[in-house]
């Protein structure tokens, strides 16, 4: 019975716990990102990355189908401080993600946060060298696998939605989790019975995003993720961010700055789902004929004749 309970705990708590607590984000600890081993060190499709929006390849993906993201089903979420992040576990086979260029159908298993000690750092992904205050990851696993842990190391196992966060106005939807941060300050603390809310309210414009093939950003860094990073950030207030920054990694270290540095692209293609304004001419091509038609020629000819006539009259 005890073994079954332990197995259930690992399956529910997400993939990072499967690799223990021997790793962290502290640079000089000997266990920080520079010291992560295995695929984290040898992989060629690692995440996160610094997205270059100018060189991204346009791909007109179909619209996302985020099933039940806008509903409030009769379920509860569970919040956990796992020593690496604040994670909200979601019952599987309730929310589904497909479309948007994804191959397969995915169900949401959890979402979690990465953040920094200041408003200018905290997100894992960068866009054109800019880092945001935080980033939220909705981790979804392919329904062909029984759970998140089983899917984590499969090449088609995961689809993660990355939401960039900047500090600005208060985000009412974010309060659904921010109101519980004070109960998740200590490592291993848990909040049960968080009432479901609209996950869609935590998302920005879902038609504008970047897509690339990458990995988990935590050990064991499996290269199994179809990454979607939405290009438009959401906003949270300074007070909401302050609550997140109170969360502790352990009894002595704050959890802030729990982000992995950007990894090498190694020749991967990053796609963009929309054409940026710089991709278009500012003028309307339809309004500028490539060759003057007959009417235009006639107007020019008439104007020249009138100018010649008036010139002759004035000279005489």
Short mmCIF file of C-alpha atoms in Angstrom, two decimals:
data_model
loop_
_atom_site.label_atom_id
_atom_site.label_comp_id
_atom_site.label_asym_id
_atom_site.label_seq_id
_atom_site.Cartn_x
_atom_site.Cartn_y
_atom_site.Cartn_z
CA UNK A 1 0.00 0.00 0.00
CA UNK A 2 2.82 2.38 0.90
CA UNK A 3 4.48 1.75 -2.48
CA UNK A 4 1.26 2.53 -4.32
CA UNK A 5 0.86 5.80 -2.43
CA UNK A 6 4.45 6.78 -3.20
CA UNK A 7 3.98 6.02 -6.91
CA UNK A 8 0.79 8.08 -6.99
CA UNK A 9 2.60 10.98 -5.35
CA UNK A 10 5.28 11.09 -8.05
CA UNK A 11 2.74 10.83 -10.87
CA UNK A 12 0.62 13.67 -9.54
CA UNK A 13 3.44 15.97 -8.49
CA UNK A 14 4.93 16.38 -11.96
CA UNK A 15 8.05 15.37 -13.74
CA UNK A 16 10.70 17.37 -11.87
CA UNK A 17 10.20 15.47 -8.62
CA UNK A 18 11.16 12.24 -10.32
CA UNK A 19 14.77 13.43 -10.27
CA UNK A 20 14.94 14.27 -6.58
CA UNK A 21 16.03 17.51 -4.94
CA UNK A 22 19.78 17.25 -5.58
CA UNK A 23 19.60 19.97 -8.22
CA UNK A 24 18.81 23.64 -7.75
CA UNK A 25 19.17 27.07 -9.35
CA UNK A 26 21.97 28.38 -7.12
CA UNK A 27 24.97 29.09 -9.36
CA UNK A 28 27.75 28.51 -6.82
CA UNK A 29 26.20 25.52 -5.06
CA UNK A 30 27.66 22.80 -7.26
CA UNK A 31 24.10 21.74 -8.14
CA UNK A 32 23.06 24.72 -10.25
CA UNK A 33 22.21 24.68 -13.97
CA UNK A 34 25.87 24.63 -15.05
CA UNK A 35 26.31 21.38 -13.13
CA UNK A 36 23.22 19.54 -14.35
CA UNK A 37 24.22 16.28 -16.00
CA UNK A 38 22.85 13.75 -18.48
CA UNK A 39 20.72 15.10 -21.32
CA UNK A 40 20.82 18.53 -19.64
CA UNK A 41 24.51 18.68 -20.59
CA UNK A 42 24.64 16.55 -23.74
CA UNK A 43 21.34 17.37 -25.43
CA UNK A 44 21.12 19.38 -28.64
CA UNK A 45 17.50 20.52 -28.37
CA UNK A 46 17.52 22.07 -24.94
CA UNK A 47 15.22 24.72 -23.51
CA UNK A 48 14.74 27.55 -22.83
CA UNK A 49 16.10 29.66 -25.68
CA UNK A 50 16.45 33.31 -26.62
CA UNK A 51 13.89 33.72 -29.41
CA UNK A 52 15.00 35.91 -32.30
CA UNK A 53 11.70 37.19 -33.66
CA UNK A 54 13.32 38.62 -36.79
CA UNK A 55 14.74 35.31 -37.96
CA UNK A 56 11.69 33.24 -36.96
CA UNK A 57 10.01 31.47 -39.89
CA UNK A 58 6.38 32.35 -40.55
CA UNK A 59 3.97 29.43 -40.36
CA UNK A 60 0.20 30.14 -40.53
CA UNK A 61 -0.82 27.59 -37.91
CA UNK A 62 -4.45 26.69 -37.38
CA UNK A 63 -6.16 28.09 -34.28
CA UNK A 64 -5.64 26.41 -30.93
CA UNK A 65 -8.48 24.33 -29.55
CA UNK A 66 -8.21 24.77 -25.78
CA UNK A 67 -11.07 22.59 -24.64
CA UNK A 68 -12.70 23.58 -21.34
CA UNK A 69 -10.03 26.21 -20.57
CA UNK A 70 -12.79 28.80 -20.37
CA UNK A 71 -14.99 26.76 -18.02
CA UNK A 72 -15.04 26.14 -14.26
CA UNK A 73 -15.63 22.41 -13.87
CA UNK A 74 -16.54 20.91 -10.49
CA UNK A 75 -12.96 19.94 -9.63
CA UNK A 76 -10.24 21.18 -7.32
CA UNK A 77 -6.60 22.02 -7.95
CA UNK A 78 -3.70 21.35 -5.57
CA UNK A 79 -0.91 23.85 -4.99
CA UNK A 80 2.55 22.66 -3.94
CA UNK A 81 5.92 24.17 -3.13
CA UNK A 82 8.14 21.40 -4.50
CA UNK A 83 11.40 23.18 -3.72
CA UNK A 84 11.86 24.25 -7.34
CA UNK A 85 8.62 26.04 -8.20
CA UNK A 86 5.06 26.76 -7.17
CA UNK A 87 3.10 24.11 -9.00
CA UNK A 88 -0.65 23.78 -9.44
CA UNK A 89 -1.64 20.17 -10.13
CA UNK A 90 -4.69 19.73 -12.35
CA UNK A 91 -6.72 16.52 -12.68
CA UNK A 92 -5.89 15.02 -16.07
CA UNK A 93 -8.46 14.40 -18.80
CA UNK A 94 -10.37 17.56 -17.89
CA UNK A 95 -8.60 20.20 -20.01
CA UNK A 96 -7.37 19.40 -23.52
CA UNK A 97 -5.01 21.17 -25.93
CA UNK A 98 -4.92 20.48 -29.66
CA UNK A 99 -4.77 22.40 -32.93
CA UNK A 100 -2.30 25.25 -33.22
CA UNK A 101 -0.03 23.07 -35.33
CA UNK A 102 0.32 20.39 -32.65
CA UNK A 103 0.35 16.74 -33.65
CA UNK A 104 -1.90 14.84 -31.29
CA UNK A 105 -4.24 15.62 -28.42
CA UNK A 106 -2.84 16.69 -25.06
CA UNK A 107 -4.35 16.97 -21.60
CA UNK A 108 -3.19 19.45 -18.97
CA UNK A 109 -1.37 17.92 -16.01
CA UNK A 110 -0.12 20.97 -14.16
CA UNK A 111 1.06 24.54 -14.46
CA UNK A 112 3.89 26.20 -12.59
CA UNK A 113 5.90 29.41 -12.38
CA UNK A 114 9.44 30.68 -12.82
CA UNK A 115 10.32 34.17 -11.55
CA UNK A 116 13.13 36.52 -10.64
CA UNK A 117 14.24 38.80 -7.85
CA UNK A 118 13.53 41.88 -9.98
CA UNK A 119 11.12 42.87 -12.72
CA UNK A 120 13.86 42.61 -15.36
CA UNK A 121 14.56 38.90 -14.95
CA UNK A 122 12.68 35.74 -14.12
CA UNK A 123 11.29 34.28 -17.34
CA UNK A 124 13.03 31.27 -18.82
CA UNK A 125 12.51 32.25 -22.45
CA UNK A 126 13.84 35.53 -23.76
CA UNK A 127 12.54 37.35 -26.82
CA UNK A 128 15.12 39.37 -28.73
CA UNK A 129 17.31 39.38 -25.63
CA UNK A 130 14.57 40.65 -23.34
CA UNK A 131 13.79 38.71 -20.18
CA UNK A 132 10.47 39.15 -18.38
CA UNK A 133 9.66 39.18 -14.66
CA UNK A 134 8.18 35.67 -14.71
CA UNK A 135 6.94 32.85 -16.91
CA UNK A 136 4.10 30.39 -16.43
CA UNK A 137 4.16 26.94 -18.02
CA UNK A 138 1.05 24.90 -18.74
CA UNK A 139 2.38 21.35 -19.03
CA UNK A 140 0.23 19.10 -21.20
CA UNK A 141 0.89 15.45 -22.00
CA UNK A 142 -0.15 13.34 -24.97
CA UNK A 143 -3.33 11.40 -24.19
CA UNK A 144 -1.77 8.27 -25.69
CA UNK A 145 0.23 8.00 -22.45
CA UNK A 146 -1.34 7.24 -19.04
CA UNK A 147 0.18 10.17 -17.13
CA UNK A 148 2.65 13.03 -17.20
CA UNK A 149 5.55 11.01 -15.85
CA UNK A 150 5.12 8.32 -18.52
CA UNK A 151 4.97 10.91 -21.30
CA UNK A 152 7.93 12.99 -20.12
CA UNK A 153 10.65 11.10 -21.99
CA UNK A 154 8.68 10.31 -25.16
CA UNK A 155 9.51 12.25 -28.33
CA UNK A 156 5.83 13.17 -28.79
CA UNK A 157 5.05 13.26 -25.09
CA UNK A 158 4.62 16.89 -24.12
CA UNK A 159 3.24 20.20 -25.34
CA UNK A 160 3.99 23.14 -23.08
CA UNK A 161 2.32 26.55 -23.31
CA UNK A 162 4.64 29.31 -22.10
CA UNK A 163 3.12 32.58 -20.86
CA UNK A 164 5.47 35.52 -20.35
CA UNK A 165 4.63 37.80 -17.42
CA UNK A 166 5.50 41.45 -16.88
CA UNK A 167 4.73 43.71 -13.94
CA UNK A 168 1.94 46.20 -14.54
CA UNK A 169 -1.71 46.20 -13.59
CA UNK A 170 -3.44 43.81 -11.19
CA UNK A 171 -4.52 40.55 -12.80
CA UNK A 172 -7.79 39.35 -11.27
CA UNK A 173 -7.43 35.85 -12.71
CA UNK A 174 -3.91 35.53 -11.29
CA UNK A 175 -5.36 36.11 -7.82
CA UNK A 176 -6.85 32.63 -8.05
CA UNK A 177 -3.36 31.32 -7.37
CA UNK A 178 -1.67 34.40 -5.85
CA UNK A 179 -4.08 34.27 -2.90
CA UNK A 180 -2.44 30.98 -1.91
CA UNK A 181 1.22 32.01 -2.14
CA UNK A 182 1.37 32.84 1.58
CA UNK A 183 0.47 29.21 2.35
CA UNK A 184 3.16 27.89 0.02
CA UNK A 185 6.15 29.76 1.43
CA UNK A 186 7.82 26.70 2.91
CA UNK A 187 9.20 23.78 0.92
CA UNK A 188 6.82 20.79 0.70
CA UNK A 189 3.84 22.89 1.80
CA UNK A 190 0.60 22.05 0.03
CA UNK A 191 -2.77 23.70 -0.45
CA UNK A 192 -5.62 21.34 -1.28
CA UNK A 193 -9.07 22.21 -2.51
CA UNK A 194 -8.27 25.19 -4.74
CA UNK A 195 -11.53 25.73 -6.61
CA UNK A 196 -11.24 25.52 -10.37
CA UNK A 197 -11.31 28.74 -12.36
CA UNK A 198 -11.05 29.76 -16.00
CA UNK A 199 -7.55 28.88 -17.16
CA UNK A 200 -8.25 30.86 -20.33
CA UNK A 201 -8.23 34.01 -18.20
CA UNK A 202 -4.53 33.43 -17.51
CA UNK A 203 -3.65 33.32 -21.21
CA UNK A 204 -2.84 36.20 -23.58
CA UNK A 205 -3.78 36.32 -27.25
CA UNK A 206 -3.40 32.67 -28.28
CA UNK A 207 -3.15 33.39 -32.02
CA UNK A 208 0.30 34.98 -31.69
CA UNK A 209 3.04 32.61 -30.64
CA UNK A 210 6.44 31.09 -31.33
CA UNK A 211 6.91 27.35 -31.80
CA UNK A 212 10.01 25.19 -31.62
CA UNK A 213 11.12 21.69 -30.58
CA UNK A 214 12.81 21.62 -27.22
CA UNK A 215 13.09 20.06 -23.81
CA UNK A 216 12.00 20.19 -20.22
CA UNK A 217 13.83 23.05 -18.52
CA UNK A 218 14.48 20.97 -15.40
CA UNK A 219 16.40 17.69 -14.93
CA UNK A 220 16.27 15.26 -16.68
CA UNK A 221 15.79 17.81 -19.51
CA UNK A 222 14.07 15.30 -21.82
CA UNK A 223 13.87 16.56 -25.41
CA UNK A 224 10.19 15.75 -25.66
CA UNK A 225 8.49 19.14 -25.76
CA UNK A 226 6.63 20.95 -28.52
CA UNK A 227 7.08 24.45 -27.15
CA UNK A 228 4.57 27.25 -27.63
CA UNK A 229 5.65 30.63 -26.27
CA UNK A 230 2.96 33.28 -26.62
CA UNK A 231 4.43 36.52 -27.91
CA UNK A 232 2.19 38.86 -25.91
CA UNK A 233 2.84 38.84 -22.15
CA UNK A 234 0.19 39.05 -19.47
CA UNK A 235 0.47 41.55 -16.63
CA UNK A 236 0.44 41.09 -12.87
CA UNK A 237 0.82 43.77 -10.22
CA UNK A 238 3.88 44.50 -8.08
CA UNK A 239 1.96 43.22 -5.06
CA UNK A 240 1.16 39.94 -6.81
CA UNK A 241 4.82 39.48 -7.75
CA UNK A 242 5.90 40.35 -4.22
CA UNK A 243 3.79 37.49 -2.89
CA UNK A 244 5.50 35.08 -5.26
CA UNK A 245 8.94 36.32 -4.23
CA UNK A 246 8.26 35.34 -0.60
CA UNK A 247 8.25 31.64 -1.53
CA UNK A 248 11.28 29.72 -0.25
CA UNK A 249 13.38 27.05 -1.96
CA UNK A 250 14.40 25.69 1.44
CA UNK A 251 14.78 26.97 4.98
CA UNK A 252 17.55 29.40 4.03
CA UNK A 253 17.21 30.24 0.33
CA UNK A 254 14.51 32.15 -1.51
CA UNK A 255 13.07 30.44 -4.58
CA UNK A 256 13.34 33.58 -6.71
CA UNK A 257 15.56 33.33 -9.81
CA UNK A 258 14.38 29.76 -10.40
CA UNK A 259 15.01 29.92 -14.13
CA UNK A 260 17.42 28.06 -16.36
CA UNK A 261 19.65 30.22 -18.59
CA UNK A 262 18.95 30.27 -22.33
CA UNK A 263 20.41 27.31 -24.23
CA UNK A 264 21.98 27.11 -27.69
CA UNK A 265 19.60 26.84 -30.63
CA UNK A 266 21.89 24.38 -32.47
CA UNK A 267 20.33 24.96 -35.87
CA UNK A 268 16.73 24.50 -34.81
CA UNK A 269 14.01 26.45 -36.60
CA UNK A 270 11.80 28.74 -34.56
CA UNK A 271 8.42 29.39 -36.14
CA UNK A 272 6.13 32.37 -35.69
CA UNK A 273 2.38 32.09 -36.18
CA UNK A 274 1.78 35.58 -37.55
CA UNK A 275 3.37 38.18 -39.77
CA UNK A 276 4.89 41.03 -37.83
CA UNK A 277 4.24 44.61 -39.07
CA UNK A 278 7.82 44.76 -40.34
CA UNK A 279 6.99 41.89 -42.69
CA UNK A 280 4.65 44.13 -44.69
CA UNK A 281 5.15 47.26 -46.79
CA UNK A 282 3.63 50.30 -45.10
CA UNK A 283 1.98 51.23 -48.36
CA UNK A 284 -0.95 49.40 -49.85
CA UNK A 285 0.37 47.71 -53.03
CA UNK A 286 -3.11 47.79 -54.59
CA UNK A 287 -3.07 51.57 -54.45
CA UNK A 288 0.17 51.83 -56.45
CA UNK A 289 -0.09 50.46 -60.00
CA UNK A 290 3.07 48.74 -61.19
CA UNK A 291 2.42 50.18 -64.69
CA UNK A 292 0.25 53.24 -65.33
CA UNK A 293 -3.06 52.30 -66.93
CA UNK A 294 -4.73 54.27 -69.72
CA UNK A 295 -6.53 56.68 -67.41
CA UNK A 296 -3.31 57.58 -65.62
CA UNK A 297 -1.49 58.15 -68.92
CA UNK A 298 -4.35 60.32 -70.20
CA UNK A 299 -4.28 62.49 -67.05
CA UNK A 300 -0.51 62.95 -67.30
CA UNK A 301 -0.72 63.85 -71.01
CA UNK A 302 -3.52 66.38 -70.43
CA UNK A 303 -1.61 67.99 -67.57
CA UNK A 304 1.52 68.37 -69.70
CA UNK A 305 -0.43 69.96 -72.59
CA UNK A 306 -2.09 72.47 -70.25
CA UNK A 307 1.28 73.39 -68.72
CA UNK A 308 2.75 73.95 -72.20
CA UNK A 309 -0.24 76.07 -73.26
CA UNK A 310 -0.13 78.32 -70.19
CA UNK A 311 3.63 78.63 -70.52
CA UNK A 312 3.31 79.79 -74.12
CA UNK A 313 0.64 82.40 -73.21
CA UNK A 314 2.71 83.89 -70.39
CA UNK A 315 5.89 84.00 -72.49
CA UNK A 316 4.07 85.89 -75.20
#
